[in-house]
mmCIF file of C-alpha atoms in Angstrom:
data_model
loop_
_atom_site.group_PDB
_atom_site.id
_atom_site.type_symbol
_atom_site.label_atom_id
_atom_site.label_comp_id
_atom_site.label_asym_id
_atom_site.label_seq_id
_atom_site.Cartn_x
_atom_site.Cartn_y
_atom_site.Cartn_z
ATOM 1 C CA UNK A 1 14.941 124.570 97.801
ATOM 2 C CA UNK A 2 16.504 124.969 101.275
ATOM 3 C CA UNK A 3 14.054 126.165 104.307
ATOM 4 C CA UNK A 4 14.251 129.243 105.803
ATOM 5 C CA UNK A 5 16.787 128.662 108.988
ATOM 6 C CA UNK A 6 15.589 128.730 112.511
ATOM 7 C CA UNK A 7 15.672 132.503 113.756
ATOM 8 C CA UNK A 8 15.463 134.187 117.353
ATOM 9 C CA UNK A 9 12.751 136.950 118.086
ATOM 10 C CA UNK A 10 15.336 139.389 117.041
ATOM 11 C CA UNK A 11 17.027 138.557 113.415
ATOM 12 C CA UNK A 12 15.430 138.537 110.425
ATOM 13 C CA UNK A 13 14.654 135.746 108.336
ATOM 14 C CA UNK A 14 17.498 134.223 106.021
ATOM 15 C CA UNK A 15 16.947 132.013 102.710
ATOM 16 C CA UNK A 16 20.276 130.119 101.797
ATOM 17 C CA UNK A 17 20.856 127.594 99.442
ATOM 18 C CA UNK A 18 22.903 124.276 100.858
ATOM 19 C CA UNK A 19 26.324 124.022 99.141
ATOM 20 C CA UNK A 20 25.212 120.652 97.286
ATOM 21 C CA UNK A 21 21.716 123.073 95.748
ATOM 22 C CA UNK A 22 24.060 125.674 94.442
ATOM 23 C CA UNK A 23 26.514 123.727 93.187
ATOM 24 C CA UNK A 24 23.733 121.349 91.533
ATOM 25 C CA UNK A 25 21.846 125.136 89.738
ATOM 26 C CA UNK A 26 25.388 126.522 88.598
ATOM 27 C CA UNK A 27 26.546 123.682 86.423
ATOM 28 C CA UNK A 28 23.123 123.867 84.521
ATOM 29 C CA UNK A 29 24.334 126.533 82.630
ATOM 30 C CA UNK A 30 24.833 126.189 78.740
ATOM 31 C CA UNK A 31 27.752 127.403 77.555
ATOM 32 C CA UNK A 32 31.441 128.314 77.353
ATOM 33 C CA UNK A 33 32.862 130.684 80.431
ATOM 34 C CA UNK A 34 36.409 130.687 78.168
ATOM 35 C CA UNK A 35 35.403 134.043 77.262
ATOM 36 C CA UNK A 36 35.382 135.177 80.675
ATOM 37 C CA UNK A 37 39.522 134.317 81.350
ATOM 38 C CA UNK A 38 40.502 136.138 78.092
ATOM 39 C CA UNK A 39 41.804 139.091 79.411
ATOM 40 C CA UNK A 40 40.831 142.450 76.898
ATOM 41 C CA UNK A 41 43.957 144.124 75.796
ATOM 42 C CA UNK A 42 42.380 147.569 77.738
ATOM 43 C CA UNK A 43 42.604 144.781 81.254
ATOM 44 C CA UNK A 44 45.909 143.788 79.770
ATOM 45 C CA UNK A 45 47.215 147.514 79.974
ATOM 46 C CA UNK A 46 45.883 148.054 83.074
ATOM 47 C CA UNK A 47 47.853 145.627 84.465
ATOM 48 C CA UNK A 48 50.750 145.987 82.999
ATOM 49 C CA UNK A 49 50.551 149.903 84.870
ATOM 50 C CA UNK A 50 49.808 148.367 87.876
ATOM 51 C CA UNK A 51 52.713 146.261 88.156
ATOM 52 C CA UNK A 52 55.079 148.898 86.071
ATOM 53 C CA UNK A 53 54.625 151.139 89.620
ATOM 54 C CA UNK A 54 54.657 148.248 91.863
ATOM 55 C CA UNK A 55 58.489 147.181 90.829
ATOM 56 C CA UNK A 56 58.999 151.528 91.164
ATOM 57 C CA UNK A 57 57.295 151.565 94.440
ATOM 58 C CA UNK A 58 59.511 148.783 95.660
ATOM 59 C CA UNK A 59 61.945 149.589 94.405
ATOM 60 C CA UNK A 60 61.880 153.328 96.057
ATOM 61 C CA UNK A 61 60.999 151.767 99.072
ATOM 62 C CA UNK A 62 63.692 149.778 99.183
ATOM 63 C CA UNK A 63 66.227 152.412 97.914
ATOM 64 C CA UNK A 64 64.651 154.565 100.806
ATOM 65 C CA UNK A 65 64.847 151.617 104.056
ATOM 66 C CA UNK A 66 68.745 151.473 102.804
ATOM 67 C CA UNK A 67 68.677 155.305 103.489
ATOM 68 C CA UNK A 68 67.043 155.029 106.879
ATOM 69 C CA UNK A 69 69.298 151.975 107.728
ATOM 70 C CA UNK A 70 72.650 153.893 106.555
ATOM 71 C CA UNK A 71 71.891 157.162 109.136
ATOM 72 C CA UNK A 72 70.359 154.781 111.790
ATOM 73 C CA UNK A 73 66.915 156.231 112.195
ATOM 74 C CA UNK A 74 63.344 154.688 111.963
ATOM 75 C CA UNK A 75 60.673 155.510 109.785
ATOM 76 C CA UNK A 76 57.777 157.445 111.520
ATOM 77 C CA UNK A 77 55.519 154.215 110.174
ATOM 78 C CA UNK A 78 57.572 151.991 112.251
ATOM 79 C CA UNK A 79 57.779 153.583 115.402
ATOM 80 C CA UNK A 80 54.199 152.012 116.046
ATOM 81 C CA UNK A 81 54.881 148.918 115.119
ATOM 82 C CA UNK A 82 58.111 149.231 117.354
ATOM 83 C CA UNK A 83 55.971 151.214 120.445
ATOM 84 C CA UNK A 84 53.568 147.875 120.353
ATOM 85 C CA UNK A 85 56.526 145.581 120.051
ATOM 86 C CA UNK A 86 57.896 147.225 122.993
ATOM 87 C CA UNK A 87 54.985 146.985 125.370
ATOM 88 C CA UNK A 88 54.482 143.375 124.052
ATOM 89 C CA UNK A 89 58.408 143.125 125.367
ATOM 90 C CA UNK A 90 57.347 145.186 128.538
ATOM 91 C CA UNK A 91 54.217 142.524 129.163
ATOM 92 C CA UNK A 92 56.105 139.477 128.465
ATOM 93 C CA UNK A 93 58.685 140.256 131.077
ATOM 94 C CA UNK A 94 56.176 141.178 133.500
ATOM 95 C CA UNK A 95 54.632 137.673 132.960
ATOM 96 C CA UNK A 96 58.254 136.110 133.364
ATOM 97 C CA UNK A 97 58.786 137.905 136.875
ATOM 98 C CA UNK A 98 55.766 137.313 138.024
ATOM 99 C CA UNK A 99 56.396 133.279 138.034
ATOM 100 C CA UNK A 100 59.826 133.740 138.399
ATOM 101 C CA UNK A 101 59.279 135.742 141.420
ATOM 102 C CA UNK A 102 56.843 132.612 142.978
ATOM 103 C CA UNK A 103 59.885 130.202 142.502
ATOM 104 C CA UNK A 104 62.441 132.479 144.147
ATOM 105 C CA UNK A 105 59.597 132.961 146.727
ATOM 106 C CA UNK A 106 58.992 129.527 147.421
ATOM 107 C CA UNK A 107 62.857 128.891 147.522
ATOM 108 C CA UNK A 108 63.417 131.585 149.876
ATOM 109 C CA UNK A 109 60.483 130.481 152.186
ATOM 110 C CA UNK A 110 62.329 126.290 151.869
ATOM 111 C CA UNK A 111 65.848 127.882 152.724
ATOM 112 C CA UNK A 112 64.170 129.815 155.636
ATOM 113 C CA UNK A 113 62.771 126.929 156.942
ATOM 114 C CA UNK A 114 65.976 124.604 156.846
ATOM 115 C CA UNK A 115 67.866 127.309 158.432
ATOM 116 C CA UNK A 116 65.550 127.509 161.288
ATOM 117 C CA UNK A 117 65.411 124.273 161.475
ATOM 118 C CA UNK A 118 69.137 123.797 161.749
ATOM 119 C CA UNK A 119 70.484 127.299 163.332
ATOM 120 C CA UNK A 120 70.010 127.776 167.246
ATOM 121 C CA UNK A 121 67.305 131.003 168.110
ATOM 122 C CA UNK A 122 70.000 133.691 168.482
ATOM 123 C CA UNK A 123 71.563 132.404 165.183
ATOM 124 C CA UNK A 124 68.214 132.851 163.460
ATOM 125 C CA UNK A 125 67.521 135.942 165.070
ATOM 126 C CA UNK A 126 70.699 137.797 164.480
ATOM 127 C CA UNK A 127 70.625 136.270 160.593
ATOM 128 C CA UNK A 128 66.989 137.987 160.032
ATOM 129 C CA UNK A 129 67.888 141.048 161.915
ATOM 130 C CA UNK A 130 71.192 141.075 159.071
ATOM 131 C CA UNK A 131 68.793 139.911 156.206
ATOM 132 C CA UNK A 132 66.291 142.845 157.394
ATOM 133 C CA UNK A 133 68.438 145.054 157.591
ATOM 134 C CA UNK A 134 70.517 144.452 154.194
ATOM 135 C CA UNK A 135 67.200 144.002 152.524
ATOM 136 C CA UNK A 136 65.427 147.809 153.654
ATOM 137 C CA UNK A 137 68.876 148.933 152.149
ATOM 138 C CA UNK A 138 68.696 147.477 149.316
ATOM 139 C CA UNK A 139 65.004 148.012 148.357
ATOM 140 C CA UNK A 140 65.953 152.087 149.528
ATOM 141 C CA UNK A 141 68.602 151.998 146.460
ATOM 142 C CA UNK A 142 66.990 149.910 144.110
ATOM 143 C CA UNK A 143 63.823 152.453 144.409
ATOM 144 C CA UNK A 144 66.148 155.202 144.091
ATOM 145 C CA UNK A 145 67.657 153.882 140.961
ATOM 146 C CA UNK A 146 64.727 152.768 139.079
ATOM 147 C CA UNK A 147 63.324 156.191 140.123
ATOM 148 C CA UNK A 148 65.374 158.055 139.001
ATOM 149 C CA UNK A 149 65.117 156.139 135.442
ATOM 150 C CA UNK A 150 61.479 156.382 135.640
ATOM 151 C CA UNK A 151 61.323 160.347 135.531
ATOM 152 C CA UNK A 152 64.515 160.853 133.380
ATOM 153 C CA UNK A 153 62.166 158.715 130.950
ATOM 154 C CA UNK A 154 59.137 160.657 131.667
ATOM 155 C CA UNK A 155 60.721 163.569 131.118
ATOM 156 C CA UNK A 156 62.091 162.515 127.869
ATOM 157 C CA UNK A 157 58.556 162.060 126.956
ATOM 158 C CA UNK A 158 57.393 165.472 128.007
ATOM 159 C CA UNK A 159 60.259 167.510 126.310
ATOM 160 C CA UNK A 160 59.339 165.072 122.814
ATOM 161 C CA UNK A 161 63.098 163.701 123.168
ATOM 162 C CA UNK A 162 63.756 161.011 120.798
ATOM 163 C CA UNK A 163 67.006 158.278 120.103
ATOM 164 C CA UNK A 164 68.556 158.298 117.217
ATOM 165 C CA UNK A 165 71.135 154.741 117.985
ATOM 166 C CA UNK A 166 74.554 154.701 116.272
ATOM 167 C CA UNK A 167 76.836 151.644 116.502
ATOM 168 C CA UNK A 168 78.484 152.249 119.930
ATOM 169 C CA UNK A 169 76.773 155.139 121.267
ATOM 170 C CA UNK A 170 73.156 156.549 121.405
ATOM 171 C CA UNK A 171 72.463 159.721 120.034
ATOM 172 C CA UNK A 172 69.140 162.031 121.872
ATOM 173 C CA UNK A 173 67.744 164.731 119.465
ATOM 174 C CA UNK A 174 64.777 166.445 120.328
ATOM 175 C CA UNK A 175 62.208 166.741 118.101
#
């Protein structure tokens, strides 16, 4: 017989036979276990049920994802699945811009360099007073813009909006 195994201060003892003790005890036994893999004809009918409403729960389940396909919708059980698949989507791209936006960084930062290195100081001047300039604009718009998307989605969310996609053109209903 195995030893009890080593313990901390705060489990309880545990007795466990080694796989090679176990092994060794259960072929001991006298006797045939052919008895045990006959199925009884009561086991039998039971799973003969059991797979009977399997093949009509597939079946219907199928019949009923053909259903949802043909009108374009998404069953409620899916929308979680497709709400985790979407953040997962949402994180992933984060993770993308966040490197990509160190290599456009760093490419930015070697272009600035060569062009101060090879433009007199009034050219560099007047090129980041441009490049200032251009950039406030375009960071004023782009804020504006994804702003603008940010509430109309919010809002969605408040008023319980949902999409209902056709091939070619979106659909909103509201729940």
């Amino acid at each position: 017989m195995s030893q009890p195994i080593p313990i901390s201060s705060t489990q309880a003892a545990v007795f466990a036979y080694t796989e090679l003790e176990a092994a060794s005890i259960a072929t001991l036994t006298k006797g045939s276990r052919d008895f045990l893999h006959t199925a009884h004809p009561e086991a039998r009918n039971r799973n003969l049920e059991r797979l009977s409403k399997r093949a009509v729960s597939l079946e219907l389940h199928g019949c009923t994802l053909a259903e949802y396909y043909r009108l374009k919708r998404i069953p409620r059980g899916l929308r979680g699945i497709l709400n985790k698949c979407s953040l997962d989507i949402i994180t992933l791209t984060i993770e993308y811009i966040q490197k990509e936006l160190l290599t456009v960084s760093e490419q930015a930062s070697t272009l600035e360099t060569q062009l101060a290195q090879t433009a007199s100081q009034e050219e560099l001047a007047n090129t980041k007073a441009r490049l200032e300039e251009s950039m406030l604009k375009f960071r004023l718009e782009t804020e504006t813009r994804k702003r603008e998307k940010f509430l109309r989605d919010a809002e969605d969310y408040t008023s319980g909006r949902i999409y209902r996609w056709t091939p070619g053109r979106p659909h909103v209903t509201t729940t």
